[in-house]
Structures are given as structure tokens and as C-alpha cells.
Short mmCIF file of C-alpha atoms and ligand atoms in Angstrom, two decimals:
data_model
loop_
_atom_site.label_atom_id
_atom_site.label_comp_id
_atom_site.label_asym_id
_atom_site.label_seq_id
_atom_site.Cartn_x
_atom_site.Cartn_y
_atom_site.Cartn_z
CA UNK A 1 62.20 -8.77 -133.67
CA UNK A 2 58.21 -9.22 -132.67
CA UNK A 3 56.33 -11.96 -134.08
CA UNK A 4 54.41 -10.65 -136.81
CA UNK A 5 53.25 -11.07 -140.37
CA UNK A 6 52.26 -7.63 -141.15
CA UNK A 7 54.62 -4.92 -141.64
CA UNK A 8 54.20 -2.52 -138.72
CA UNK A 9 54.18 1.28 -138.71
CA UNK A 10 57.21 2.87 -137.63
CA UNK A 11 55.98 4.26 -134.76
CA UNK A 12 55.28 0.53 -133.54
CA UNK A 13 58.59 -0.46 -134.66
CA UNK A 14 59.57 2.56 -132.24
CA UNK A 15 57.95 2.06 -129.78
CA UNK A 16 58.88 -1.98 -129.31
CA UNK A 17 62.18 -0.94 -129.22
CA UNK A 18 62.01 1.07 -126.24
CA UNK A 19 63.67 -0.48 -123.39
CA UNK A 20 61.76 -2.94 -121.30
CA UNK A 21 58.67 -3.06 -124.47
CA UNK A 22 60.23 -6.48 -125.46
CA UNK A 23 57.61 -8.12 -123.77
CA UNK A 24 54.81 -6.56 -126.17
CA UNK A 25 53.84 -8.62 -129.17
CA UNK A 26 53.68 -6.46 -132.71
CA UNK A 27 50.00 -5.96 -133.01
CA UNK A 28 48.86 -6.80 -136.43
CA UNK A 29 48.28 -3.48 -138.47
CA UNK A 30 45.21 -5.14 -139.67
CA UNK A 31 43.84 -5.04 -136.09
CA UNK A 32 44.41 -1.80 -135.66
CA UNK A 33 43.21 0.27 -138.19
CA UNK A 34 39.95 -1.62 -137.92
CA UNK A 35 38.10 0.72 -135.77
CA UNK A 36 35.51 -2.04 -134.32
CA UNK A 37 38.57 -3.41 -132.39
CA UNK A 38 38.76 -0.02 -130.81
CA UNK A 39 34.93 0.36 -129.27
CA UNK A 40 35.00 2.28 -126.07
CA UNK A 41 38.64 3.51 -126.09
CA UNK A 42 38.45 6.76 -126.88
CA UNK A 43 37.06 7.41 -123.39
CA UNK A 44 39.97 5.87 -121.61
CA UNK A 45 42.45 7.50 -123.81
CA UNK A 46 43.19 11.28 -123.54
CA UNK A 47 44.03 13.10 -127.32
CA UNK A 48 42.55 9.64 -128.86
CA UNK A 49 42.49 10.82 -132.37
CA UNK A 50 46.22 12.37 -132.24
CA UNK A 51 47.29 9.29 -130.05
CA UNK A 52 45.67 7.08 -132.84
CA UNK A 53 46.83 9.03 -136.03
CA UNK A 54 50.40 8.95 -134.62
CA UNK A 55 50.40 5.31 -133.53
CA UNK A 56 49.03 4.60 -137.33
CA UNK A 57 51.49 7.11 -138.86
CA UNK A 58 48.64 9.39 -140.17
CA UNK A 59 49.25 12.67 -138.09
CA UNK A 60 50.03 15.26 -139.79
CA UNK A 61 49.06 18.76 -137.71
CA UNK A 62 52.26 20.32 -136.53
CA UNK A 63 52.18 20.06 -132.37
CA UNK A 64 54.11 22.07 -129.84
CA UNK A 65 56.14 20.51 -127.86
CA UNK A 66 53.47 20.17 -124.62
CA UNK A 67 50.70 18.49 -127.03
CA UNK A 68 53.34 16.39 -128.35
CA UNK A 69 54.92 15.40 -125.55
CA UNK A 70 50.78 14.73 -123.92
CA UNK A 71 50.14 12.77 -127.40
CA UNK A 72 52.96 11.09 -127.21
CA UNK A 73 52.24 9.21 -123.67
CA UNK A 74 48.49 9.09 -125.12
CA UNK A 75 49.86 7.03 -127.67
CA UNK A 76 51.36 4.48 -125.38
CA UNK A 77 48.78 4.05 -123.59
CA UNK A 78 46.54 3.36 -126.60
CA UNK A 79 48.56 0.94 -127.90
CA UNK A 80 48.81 -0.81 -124.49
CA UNK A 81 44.93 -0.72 -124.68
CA UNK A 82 44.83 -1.92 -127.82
CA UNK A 83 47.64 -4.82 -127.00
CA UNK A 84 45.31 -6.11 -124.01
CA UNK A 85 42.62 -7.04 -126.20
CA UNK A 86 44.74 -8.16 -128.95
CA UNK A 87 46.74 -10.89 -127.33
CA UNK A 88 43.54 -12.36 -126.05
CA UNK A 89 42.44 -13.12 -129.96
CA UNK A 90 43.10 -16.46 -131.53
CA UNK A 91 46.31 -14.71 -133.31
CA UNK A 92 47.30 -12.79 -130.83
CA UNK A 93 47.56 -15.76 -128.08
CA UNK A 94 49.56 -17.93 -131.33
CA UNK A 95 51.79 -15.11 -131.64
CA UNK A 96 52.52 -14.64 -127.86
CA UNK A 97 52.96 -18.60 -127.81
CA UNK A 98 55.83 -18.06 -130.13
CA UNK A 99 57.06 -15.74 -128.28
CA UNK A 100 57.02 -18.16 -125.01
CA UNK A 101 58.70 -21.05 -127.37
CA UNK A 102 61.63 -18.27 -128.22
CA UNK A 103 62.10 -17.60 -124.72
CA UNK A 104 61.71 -13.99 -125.05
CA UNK A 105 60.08 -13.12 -121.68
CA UNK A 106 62.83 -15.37 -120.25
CA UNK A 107 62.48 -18.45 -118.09
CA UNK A 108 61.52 -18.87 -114.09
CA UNK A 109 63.71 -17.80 -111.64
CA UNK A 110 62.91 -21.28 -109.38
CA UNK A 111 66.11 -23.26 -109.73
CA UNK A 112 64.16 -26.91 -109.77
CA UNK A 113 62.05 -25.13 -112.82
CA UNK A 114 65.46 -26.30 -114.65
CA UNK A 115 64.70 -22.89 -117.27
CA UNK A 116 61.20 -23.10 -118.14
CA UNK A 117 60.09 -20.16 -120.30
CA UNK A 118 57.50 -18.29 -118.77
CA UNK A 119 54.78 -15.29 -119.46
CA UNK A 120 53.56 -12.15 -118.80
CA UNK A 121 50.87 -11.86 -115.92
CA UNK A 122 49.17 -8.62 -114.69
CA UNK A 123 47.73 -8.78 -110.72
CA UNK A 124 45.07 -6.73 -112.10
CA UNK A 125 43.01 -5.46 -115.26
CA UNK A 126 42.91 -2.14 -113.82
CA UNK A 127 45.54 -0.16 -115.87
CA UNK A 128 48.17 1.93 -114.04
CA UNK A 129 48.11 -0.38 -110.92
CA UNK A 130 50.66 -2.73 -111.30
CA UNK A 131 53.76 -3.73 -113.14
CA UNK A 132 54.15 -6.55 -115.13
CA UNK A 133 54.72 -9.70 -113.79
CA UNK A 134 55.66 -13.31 -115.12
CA UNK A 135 53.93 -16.41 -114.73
CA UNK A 136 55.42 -20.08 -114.55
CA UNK A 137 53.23 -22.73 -116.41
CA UNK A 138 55.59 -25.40 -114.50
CA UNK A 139 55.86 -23.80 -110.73
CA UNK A 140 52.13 -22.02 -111.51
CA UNK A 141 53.66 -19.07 -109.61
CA UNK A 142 54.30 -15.49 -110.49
CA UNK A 143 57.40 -13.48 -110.04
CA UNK A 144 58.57 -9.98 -110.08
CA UNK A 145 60.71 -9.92 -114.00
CA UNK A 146 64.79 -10.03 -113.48
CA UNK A 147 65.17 -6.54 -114.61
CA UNK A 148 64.06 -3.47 -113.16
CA UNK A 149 63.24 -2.14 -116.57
CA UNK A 150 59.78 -4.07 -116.66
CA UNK A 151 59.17 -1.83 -113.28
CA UNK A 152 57.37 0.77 -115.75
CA UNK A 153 55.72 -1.50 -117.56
CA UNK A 154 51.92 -1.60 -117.01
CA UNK A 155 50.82 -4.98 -116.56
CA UNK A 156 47.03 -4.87 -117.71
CA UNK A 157 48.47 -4.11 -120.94
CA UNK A 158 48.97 -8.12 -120.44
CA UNK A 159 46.13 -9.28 -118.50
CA UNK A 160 45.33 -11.49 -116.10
CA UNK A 161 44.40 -14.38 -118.32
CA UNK A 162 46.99 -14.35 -120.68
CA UNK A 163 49.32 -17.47 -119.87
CA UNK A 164 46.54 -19.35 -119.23
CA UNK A 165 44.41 -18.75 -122.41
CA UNK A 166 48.08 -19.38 -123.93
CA UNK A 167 48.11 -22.54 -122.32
CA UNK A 168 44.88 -23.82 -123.65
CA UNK A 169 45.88 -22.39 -127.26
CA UNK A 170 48.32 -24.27 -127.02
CA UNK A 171 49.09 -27.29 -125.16
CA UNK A 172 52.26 -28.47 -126.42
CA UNK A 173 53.18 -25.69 -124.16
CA UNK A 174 51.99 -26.89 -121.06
CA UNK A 175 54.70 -28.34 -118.97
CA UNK A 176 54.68 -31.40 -116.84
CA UNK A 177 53.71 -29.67 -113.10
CA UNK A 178 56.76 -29.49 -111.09
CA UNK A 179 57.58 -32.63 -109.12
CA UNK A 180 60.83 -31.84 -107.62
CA UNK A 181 60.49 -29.80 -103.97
CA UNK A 182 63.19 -28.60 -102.45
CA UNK A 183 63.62 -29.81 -99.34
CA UNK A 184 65.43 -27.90 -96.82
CA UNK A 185 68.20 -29.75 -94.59
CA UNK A 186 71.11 -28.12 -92.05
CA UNK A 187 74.48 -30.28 -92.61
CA UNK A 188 72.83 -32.83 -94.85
CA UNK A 189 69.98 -33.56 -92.65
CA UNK A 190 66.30 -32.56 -93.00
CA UNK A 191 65.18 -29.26 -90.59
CA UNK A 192 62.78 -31.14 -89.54
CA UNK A 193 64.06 -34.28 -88.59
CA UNK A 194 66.81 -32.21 -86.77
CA UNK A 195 63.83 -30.75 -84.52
CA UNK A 196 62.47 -34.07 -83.68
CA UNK A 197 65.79 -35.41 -82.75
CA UNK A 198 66.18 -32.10 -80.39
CA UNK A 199 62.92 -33.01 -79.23
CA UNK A 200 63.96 -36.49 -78.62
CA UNK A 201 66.74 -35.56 -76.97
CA UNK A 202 65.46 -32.96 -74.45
CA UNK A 203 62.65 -35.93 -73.57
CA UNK A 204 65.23 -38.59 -72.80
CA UNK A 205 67.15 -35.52 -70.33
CA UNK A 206 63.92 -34.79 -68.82
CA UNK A 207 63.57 -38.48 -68.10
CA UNK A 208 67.17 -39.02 -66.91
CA UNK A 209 66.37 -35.95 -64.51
CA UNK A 210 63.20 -37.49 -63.14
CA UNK A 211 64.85 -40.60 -62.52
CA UNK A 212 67.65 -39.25 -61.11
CA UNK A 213 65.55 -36.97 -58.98
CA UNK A 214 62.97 -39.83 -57.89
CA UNK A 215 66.19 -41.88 -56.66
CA UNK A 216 67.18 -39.45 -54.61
CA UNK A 217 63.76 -38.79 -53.07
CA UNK A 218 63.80 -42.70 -52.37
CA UNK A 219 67.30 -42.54 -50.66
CA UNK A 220 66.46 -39.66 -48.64
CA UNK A 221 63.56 -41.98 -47.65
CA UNK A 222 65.68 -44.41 -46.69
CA UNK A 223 67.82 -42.03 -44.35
ZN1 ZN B 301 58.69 -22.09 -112.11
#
């Protein structure tokens, strides 16, 4: 269930149960039907009114199955559109916190991370570019999500600045920055100590030769 303390339209309901739409917060109803919230849109959004009166549960003209099926992806995209700018208000980035405290984008992949929840990143603002990423507040990197499901998943309808507006919403968040490296180490000891060993060792051979070599010089000398 999203975190929310409006009751949603069941088309929202619907559509945040789609596979791979946990990641979207419920955007307040409130929010949505108040048109302001909604400047500019209409240009980026192909059948905006029927995408809109669906989304709100207002349409009521009987579609064929084409217009439908075009409304119906209109309507996605809307409410992706309209979930970009929502998570970046003062609610939205509360209710996306929760969501972060609950776990429910899941946690970093990096085992020294030891589990810590992350959140969903875009690479870019430009919708239909990229898929949704996650970010780690502790590692401050971004990786690809666990399951291929969040491969359809546009990630501007997350934004770039999301975990870190998050962050600054709200601190108690913020994790300690990761102290523990990994260190990597072939039969217990460090790569690159291993190397400078090698090194060591192919020095003290060279040496041995020369010596070797300059002896033998001298007792051909001496002959
Ligand atoms: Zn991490």
C-alpha cells in the first residue's frame, strides 16, 4: 500500500498495482485535481483531457478500442508527469521519505552498505530516456534496480534530485558515509602488496644476475 492520506481514484489504485509501479508514491488527489499543479502539461501529453478525466475517474465518452488503448498510455504518462513534480513538494518528499524508512525501493546492492535502504534516481529529466535507477545515501552511488521489471519504468518520472531533496527533508535519513572499503587481497594478502613483493623479487634476481655475471667477467679477466 502507497503512502497516502487521501483516498485515491481507482484508476491510481490501478495503476500502482501494475508490476514494477511500486516505486511510485500515491499522489494526493488533492494535487491533482488542482489544475495549477498541471501548467504546461497538456502540451507534453497526447489526449490530455481523456488521459486526465480517466486518471481522475471522470471519463465518461464511450472509446474504441484504438483511442482507448492511445488514452490509456496517455494516462500513464500524465500521471508520471504529474508524479515528477509532486514528489519534489514538501509532502511529496515526506511521503517518499516514508517510503525509504519502509524499505520499499529496497536497500543497496554493495555488501559493506550492510542493507541500507535506498531511492529512486533518474540519469536524466528528459522523459523516455532512461530507466529508473536507485541511489545509495551511504555508498552515494547509483545502481541499475534488482529486478528487470523497473527496466520500463521511466526514470524522470523520479528526477534527478529526488534522494537528495529527501535527504535534506529529512536528515534523520542521512546515513553515516560509508567507511568500510573493500580491499582486495589474493590468498589473504593485499594485490598490491603481492605486486611489490614480485617486484622485489625480480630486483633482487636481476641483482644476483649482475653479480653473477660481473664475477665472471672478472675471472675471465683473470685467465
Ligand atoms: Zn551503498
Amino acid at each position: 500500500m502507497q503512502n497516502s492520506s487521501e483516498s485515491e481514484t481507482a484508476w491510481v489504485d490501478w495503476f500502482l498495482s501494475l508490476k514494477g509501479n511500486d516505486f511510485f508514491c500515491a499522489v494526493d488527489e488533492d494535487y491533482i485535481v488542482d489544475r495549477f499543479n498541471l501548467t504546461g502539461l497538456n502540451t507534453e501529453v497526447g489526449h490530455f483531457r481523456l488521459a486526465y478525466e480517466l486518471i481522475t475517474d471522470s471519463l465518461s465518452e464511450h472509446l474504441d478500442a484504438d483511442l482507448w488503448n492511445a488514452v490509456e498510455k496517455s494516462a500513464r504518462h500524465l500521471y508520471g508527469l504529474i508524479h515528477a513534480r509532486f514528489v519534489l513538494t514538501t509532502r511529496g518528499l515526506l511521503l517518499v521519505g516514508e517510503m525509504m524508512r519502509a524499505k520499499q525501493f529496497g536497500t543497496c546492492p554493495r555488501t559493506l552498505c550492510n542493507g541500507q535502504a535506498v531511492l529512486p534516481i533518474s540519469l536524466t529529466d528528459t522523459p523516455g530516456s532512461k530507466s529508473v535507477r536507485i541511489y545509495c545515501p551511504r555508498c552515494q552511488d547509483i545502481y541499475n534496480p534488482s529486478s528487470k521489471r523497473y527496466s520500463v519504468v521511466d526514470g524522470a518520472y523520479f528526477t534527478t534530485s529526488l534522494p537528495h531533496l529527501v535527504m535534506q527533508q529529512c536528515p534523520d535519513l542521512l546515513p553515516a558515509p560509508a567507511s568500510e572499503r573493500y580491499v582486495p587481497k589474493i590468498f589473504g594478502f593485499k594485490v598490491h602488496s603481492i605486486a611489490k613483493m614480485h617486484r622485489k623479487q625480480d630486483e633482487f634476481k636481476q641483482l644476483h644476475c649482475d653479480h653473477i655475471m660481473s664475477q665472471q667477467f672478472k675471472s675471465n679477466l683473470g685467465n
